[in-house]
Amino acid sequence: MATKLNRKALEHARSLVKKGKVERDVRDDWSEHAPSTDEENSFIDKHGFDEFSKWHLGIDAEKSEGTKGSVSFPFGDFKKVHRCAIISLESRAAQYDHDDISKAAKKLLEEIDAD
């Protein structure tokens, strides 16, 4: 399996949670809260792909570096971590046997819910 845990993104997410930059939404909200393609492209134009990748817990070294296809499992809207995104990505990661990503998401959710 090529998709691995993006440790820089995990540290970024943990930092945001510690700072209280969390949207405490519910499970099914992510489809409405996820950034649009235009918002993603605008973020990349302004901040670069490295910053964009910090918002994705999955990274695939087999895909072309610096492309949207090389990152997966988004967890926020470029401002806050979304609880609904963490719930969604934990489930998808477990479904596709990305155990390291699923475990990281579960721990993030615990950190969010501990507040």
PDB file of N, CA and C in Angstrom, residues 13 16-35 55 75-88 108-109 111-113 115:
ATOM      1  N   ALA A  13      -2.034  19.136  12.593  1.00  0.00           N
ATOM      2  CA  ALA A  13      -3.376  18.949  13.156  1.00  0.00           C
ATOM      3  C   ALA A  13      -3.344  19.017  14.677  1.00  0.00           C
ATOM      4  N   LEU A  16      -3.000  22.576  15.824  1.00  0.00           N
ATOM      5  CA  LEU A  16      -4.256  23.317  15.694  1.00  0.00           C
ATOM      6  C   LEU A  16      -5.231  22.948  16.809  1.00  0.00           C
ATOM      7  N   VAL A  17      -5.311  21.664  17.124  1.00  0.00           N
ATOM      8  CA  VAL A  17      -6.212  21.215  18.195  1.00  0.00           C
ATOM      9  C   VAL A  17      -5.788  21.848  19.521  1.00  0.00           C
ATOM     10  N   LYS A  18      -4.484  21.849  19.810  1.00  0.00           N
ATOM     11  CA  LYS A  18      -3.995  22.445  21.061  1.00  0.00           C
ATOM     12  C   LYS A  18      -4.314  23.927  21.148  1.00  0.00           C
ATOM     13  N   LYS A  19      -4.335  24.599  19.989  1.00  0.00           N
ATOM     14  CA  LYS A  19      -4.642  26.030  19.947  1.00  0.00           C
ATOM     15  C   LYS A  19      -6.147  26.301  19.936  1.00  0.00           C
ATOM     16  N   GLY A  20      -6.936  25.243  19.930  1.00  0.00           N
ATOM     17  CA  GLY A  20      -8.388  25.408  19.930  1.00  0.00           C
ATOM     18  C   GLY A  20      -8.976  25.711  18.566  1.00  0.00           C
ATOM     19  N   LYS A  21      -8.206  25.513  17.525  1.00  0.00           N
ATOM     20  CA  LYS A  21      -8.689  25.788  16.168  1.00  0.00           C
ATOM     21  C   LYS A  21      -9.382  24.536  15.622  1.00  0.00           C
ATOM     22  N   VAL A  22     -10.587  24.300  16.180  1.00  0.00           N
ATOM     23  CA  VAL A  22     -11.352  23.101  15.864  1.00  0.00           C
ATOM     24  C   VAL A  22     -12.800  23.494  15.602  1.00  0.00           C
ATOM     25  N   GLU A  23     -13.361  22.944  14.557  1.00  0.00           N
ATOM     26  CA  GLU A  23     -14.784  23.077  14.273  1.00  0.00           C
ATOM     27  C   GLU A  23     -15.441  21.809  14.803  1.00  0.00           C
ATOM     28  N   ARG A  24     -16.232  21.944  15.831  1.00  0.00           N
ATOM     29  CA  ARG A  24     -16.831  20.779  16.504  1.00  0.00           C
ATOM     30  C   ARG A  24     -18.169  20.430  15.850  1.00  0.00           C
ATOM     31  N   ASP A  25     -18.082  20.032  14.618  1.00  0.00           N
ATOM     32  CA  ASP A  25     -19.268  19.691  13.855  1.00  0.00           C
ATOM     33  C   ASP A  25     -19.570  18.203  13.986  1.00  0.00           C
ATOM     34  N   VAL A  26     -20.629  17.762  13.347  1.00  0.00           N
ATOM     35  CA  VAL A  26     -21.044  16.364  13.477  1.00  0.00           C
ATOM     36  C   VAL A  26     -20.682  15.551  12.240  1.00  0.00           C
ATOM     37  N   ARG A  27     -20.743  14.256  12.403  1.00  0.00           N
ATOM     38  CA  ARG A  27     -20.233  13.277  11.448  1.00  0.00           C
ATOM     39  C   ARG A  27     -20.496  13.604   9.977  1.00  0.00           C
ATOM     40  N   ASP A  28     -21.711  13.863   9.610  1.00  0.00           N
ATOM     41  CA  ASP A  28     -22.063  13.981   8.202  1.00  0.00           C
ATOM     42  C   ASP A  28     -21.869  15.374   7.608  1.00  0.00           C
ATOM     43  N   ASP A  29     -21.293  16.294   8.344  1.00  0.00           N
ATOM     44  CA  ASP A  29     -21.126  17.664   7.862  1.00  0.00           C
ATOM     45  C   ASP A  29     -19.969  17.838   6.875  1.00  0.00           C
ATOM     46  N   TRP A  30     -19.041  16.889   6.818  1.00  0.00           N
ATOM     47  CA  TRP A  30     -17.823  17.106   6.029  1.00  0.00           C
ATOM     48  C   TRP A  30     -18.111  17.333   4.551  1.00  0.00           C
ATOM     49  N   SER A  31     -19.105  16.679   3.984  1.00  0.00           N
ATOM     50  CA  SER A  31     -19.396  16.880   2.562  1.00  0.00           C
ATOM     51  C   SER A  31     -19.768  18.341   2.284  1.00  0.00           C
ATOM     52  N   GLU A  32     -20.347  19.006   3.257  1.00  0.00           N
ATOM     53  CA  GLU A  32     -20.702  20.419   3.101  1.00  0.00           C
ATOM     54  C   GLU A  32     -19.561  21.352   3.510  1.00  0.00           C
ATOM     55  N   HIS A  33     -18.709  20.919   4.432  1.00  0.00           N
ATOM     56  CA  HIS A  33     -17.652  21.777   4.970  1.00  0.00           C
ATOM     57  C   HIS A  33     -16.319  21.660   4.236  1.00  0.00           C
ATOM     58  N   ALA A  34     -16.139  20.592   3.474  1.00  0.00           N
ATOM     59  CA  ALA A  34     -14.865  20.371   2.772  1.00  0.00           C
ATOM     60  C   ALA A  34     -14.617  21.502   1.771  1.00  0.00           C
ATOM     61  N   PRO A  35     -13.370  21.944   1.662  1.00  0.00           N
ATOM     62  CA  PRO A  35     -13.060  22.991   0.685  1.00  0.00           C
ATOM     63  C   PRO A  35     -13.370  22.537  -0.745  1.00  0.00           C
ATOM     64  N   TRP A  55      -2.518  19.626   5.320  1.00  0.00           N
ATOM     65  CA  TRP A  55      -3.934  19.486   5.649  1.00  0.00           C
ATOM     66  C   TRP A  55      -4.480  18.116   5.246  1.00  0.00           C
ATOM     67  N   PHE A  75      -8.383  16.945   6.540  1.00  0.00           N
ATOM     68  CA  PHE A  75      -8.983  17.056   7.879  1.00  0.00           C
ATOM     69  C   PHE A  75      -9.431  18.461   8.238  1.00  0.00           C
ATOM     70  N   GLY A  76      -9.369  19.404   7.319  1.00  0.00           N
ATOM     71  CA  GLY A  76      -9.780  20.752   7.679  1.00  0.00           C
ATOM     72  C   GLY A  76     -10.010  21.641   6.489  1.00  0.00           C
ATOM     73  N   ASP A  77     -10.332  22.896   6.798  1.00  0.00           N
ATOM     74  CA  ASP A  77     -10.711  23.884   5.777  1.00  0.00           C
ATOM     75  C   ASP A  77      -9.650  24.961   5.573  1.00  0.00           C
ATOM     76  N   PHE A  78      -8.411  24.672   5.948  1.00  0.00           N
ATOM     77  CA  PHE A  78      -7.261  25.580   5.854  1.00  0.00           C
ATOM     78  C   PHE A  78      -7.263  26.658   6.940  1.00  0.00           C
ATOM     79  N   LYS A  79      -8.209  26.544   7.867  1.00  0.00           N
ATOM     80  CA  LYS A  79      -8.240  27.423   9.030  1.00  0.00           C
ATOM     81  C   LYS A  79      -8.350  26.604  10.318  1.00  0.00           C
ATOM     82  N   LYS A  80      -9.228  25.594  10.268  1.00  0.00           N
ATOM     83  CA  LYS A  80      -9.517  24.777  11.449  1.00  0.00           C
ATOM     84  C   LYS A  80      -9.563  23.298  11.087  1.00  0.00           C
ATOM     85  N   VAL A  81      -9.298  22.479  12.100  1.00  0.00           N
ATOM     86  CA  VAL A  81      -9.532  21.046  12.001  1.00  0.00           C
ATOM     87  C   VAL A  81     -11.038  20.849  12.146  1.00  0.00           C
ATOM     88  N   HIS A  82     -11.607  20.014  11.303  1.00  0.00           N
ATOM     89  CA  HIS A  82     -13.032  19.725  11.410  1.00  0.00           C
ATOM     90  C   HIS A  82     -13.219  18.337  12.002  1.00  0.00           C
ATOM     91  N   ARG A  83     -13.963  18.281  13.079  1.00  0.00           N
ATOM     92  CA  ARG A  83     -14.242  17.007  13.744  1.00  0.00           C
ATOM     93  C   ARG A  83     -14.886  16.031  12.767  1.00  0.00           C
ATOM     94  N   CYS A  84     -15.799  16.528  11.933  1.00  0.00           N
ATOM     95  CA  CYS A  84     -16.486  15.663  10.973  1.00  0.00           C
ATOM     96  C   CYS A  84     -15.506  15.062   9.960  1.00  0.00           C
ATOM     97  N   ALA A  85     -14.478  15.798   9.600  1.00  0.00           N
ATOM     98  CA  ALA A  85     -13.477  15.286   8.664  1.00  0.00           C
ATOM     99  C   ALA A  85     -12.664  14.171   9.308  1.00  0.00           C
ATOM    100  N   ILE A  86     -12.327  14.350  10.575  1.00  0.00           N
ATOM    101  CA  ILE A  86     -11.549  13.325  11.292  1.00  0.00           C
ATOM    102  C   ILE A  86     -12.367  12.034  11.391  1.00  0.00           C
ATOM    103  N   ILE A  87     -13.646  12.154  11.716  1.00  0.00           N
ATOM    104  CA  ILE A  87     -14.514  10.978  11.801  1.00  0.00           C
ATOM    105  C   ILE A  87     -14.589  10.281  10.449  1.00  0.00           C
ATOM    106  N   SER A  88     -14.798  11.053   9.407  1.00  0.00           N
ATOM    107  CA  SER A  88     -14.909  10.502   8.061  1.00  0.00           C
ATOM    108  C   SER A  88     -13.621   9.817   7.617  1.00  0.00           C
ATOM    109  N   LEU A 108      -6.495  11.783  17.281  1.00  0.00           N
ATOM    110  CA  LEU A 108      -6.873  13.192  17.098  1.00  0.00           C
ATOM    111  C   LEU A 108      -8.294  13.435  17.595  1.00  0.00           C
ATOM    112  N   LEU A 109      -9.181  12.528  17.259  1.00  0.00           N
ATOM    113  CA  LEU A 109     -10.576  12.658  17.710  1.00  0.00           C
ATOM    114  C   LEU A 109     -10.657  12.638  19.228  1.00  0.00           C
ATOM    115  N   GLU A 111      -8.326  13.658  21.240  1.00  0.00           N
ATOM    116  CA  GLU A 111      -7.811  14.955  21.697  1.00  0.00           C
ATOM    117  C   GLU A 111      -8.866  16.035  21.546  1.00  0.00           C
ATOM    118  N   ILE A 112      -9.583  16.009  20.432  1.00  0.00           N
ATOM    119  CA  ILE A 112     -10.641  17.002  20.202  1.00  0.00           C
ATOM    120  C   ILE A 112     -11.747  16.848  21.252  1.00  0.00           C
ATOM    121  N   ASP A 113     -12.167  15.624  21.486  1.00  0.00           N
ATOM    122  CA  ASP A 113     -13.287  15.383  22.404  1.00  0.00           C
ATOM    123  C   ASP A 113     -12.894  15.525  23.875  1.00  0.00           C
ATOM    124  N   ASP A 115     -11.474  18.071  25.185  1.00  0.00           N
ATOM    125  CA  ASP A 115     -11.661  19.468  25.616  1.00  0.00           C
ATOM    126  C   ASP A 115     -13.038  19.722  26.144  1.00  0.00           C
TER     127      ASP A 115
END
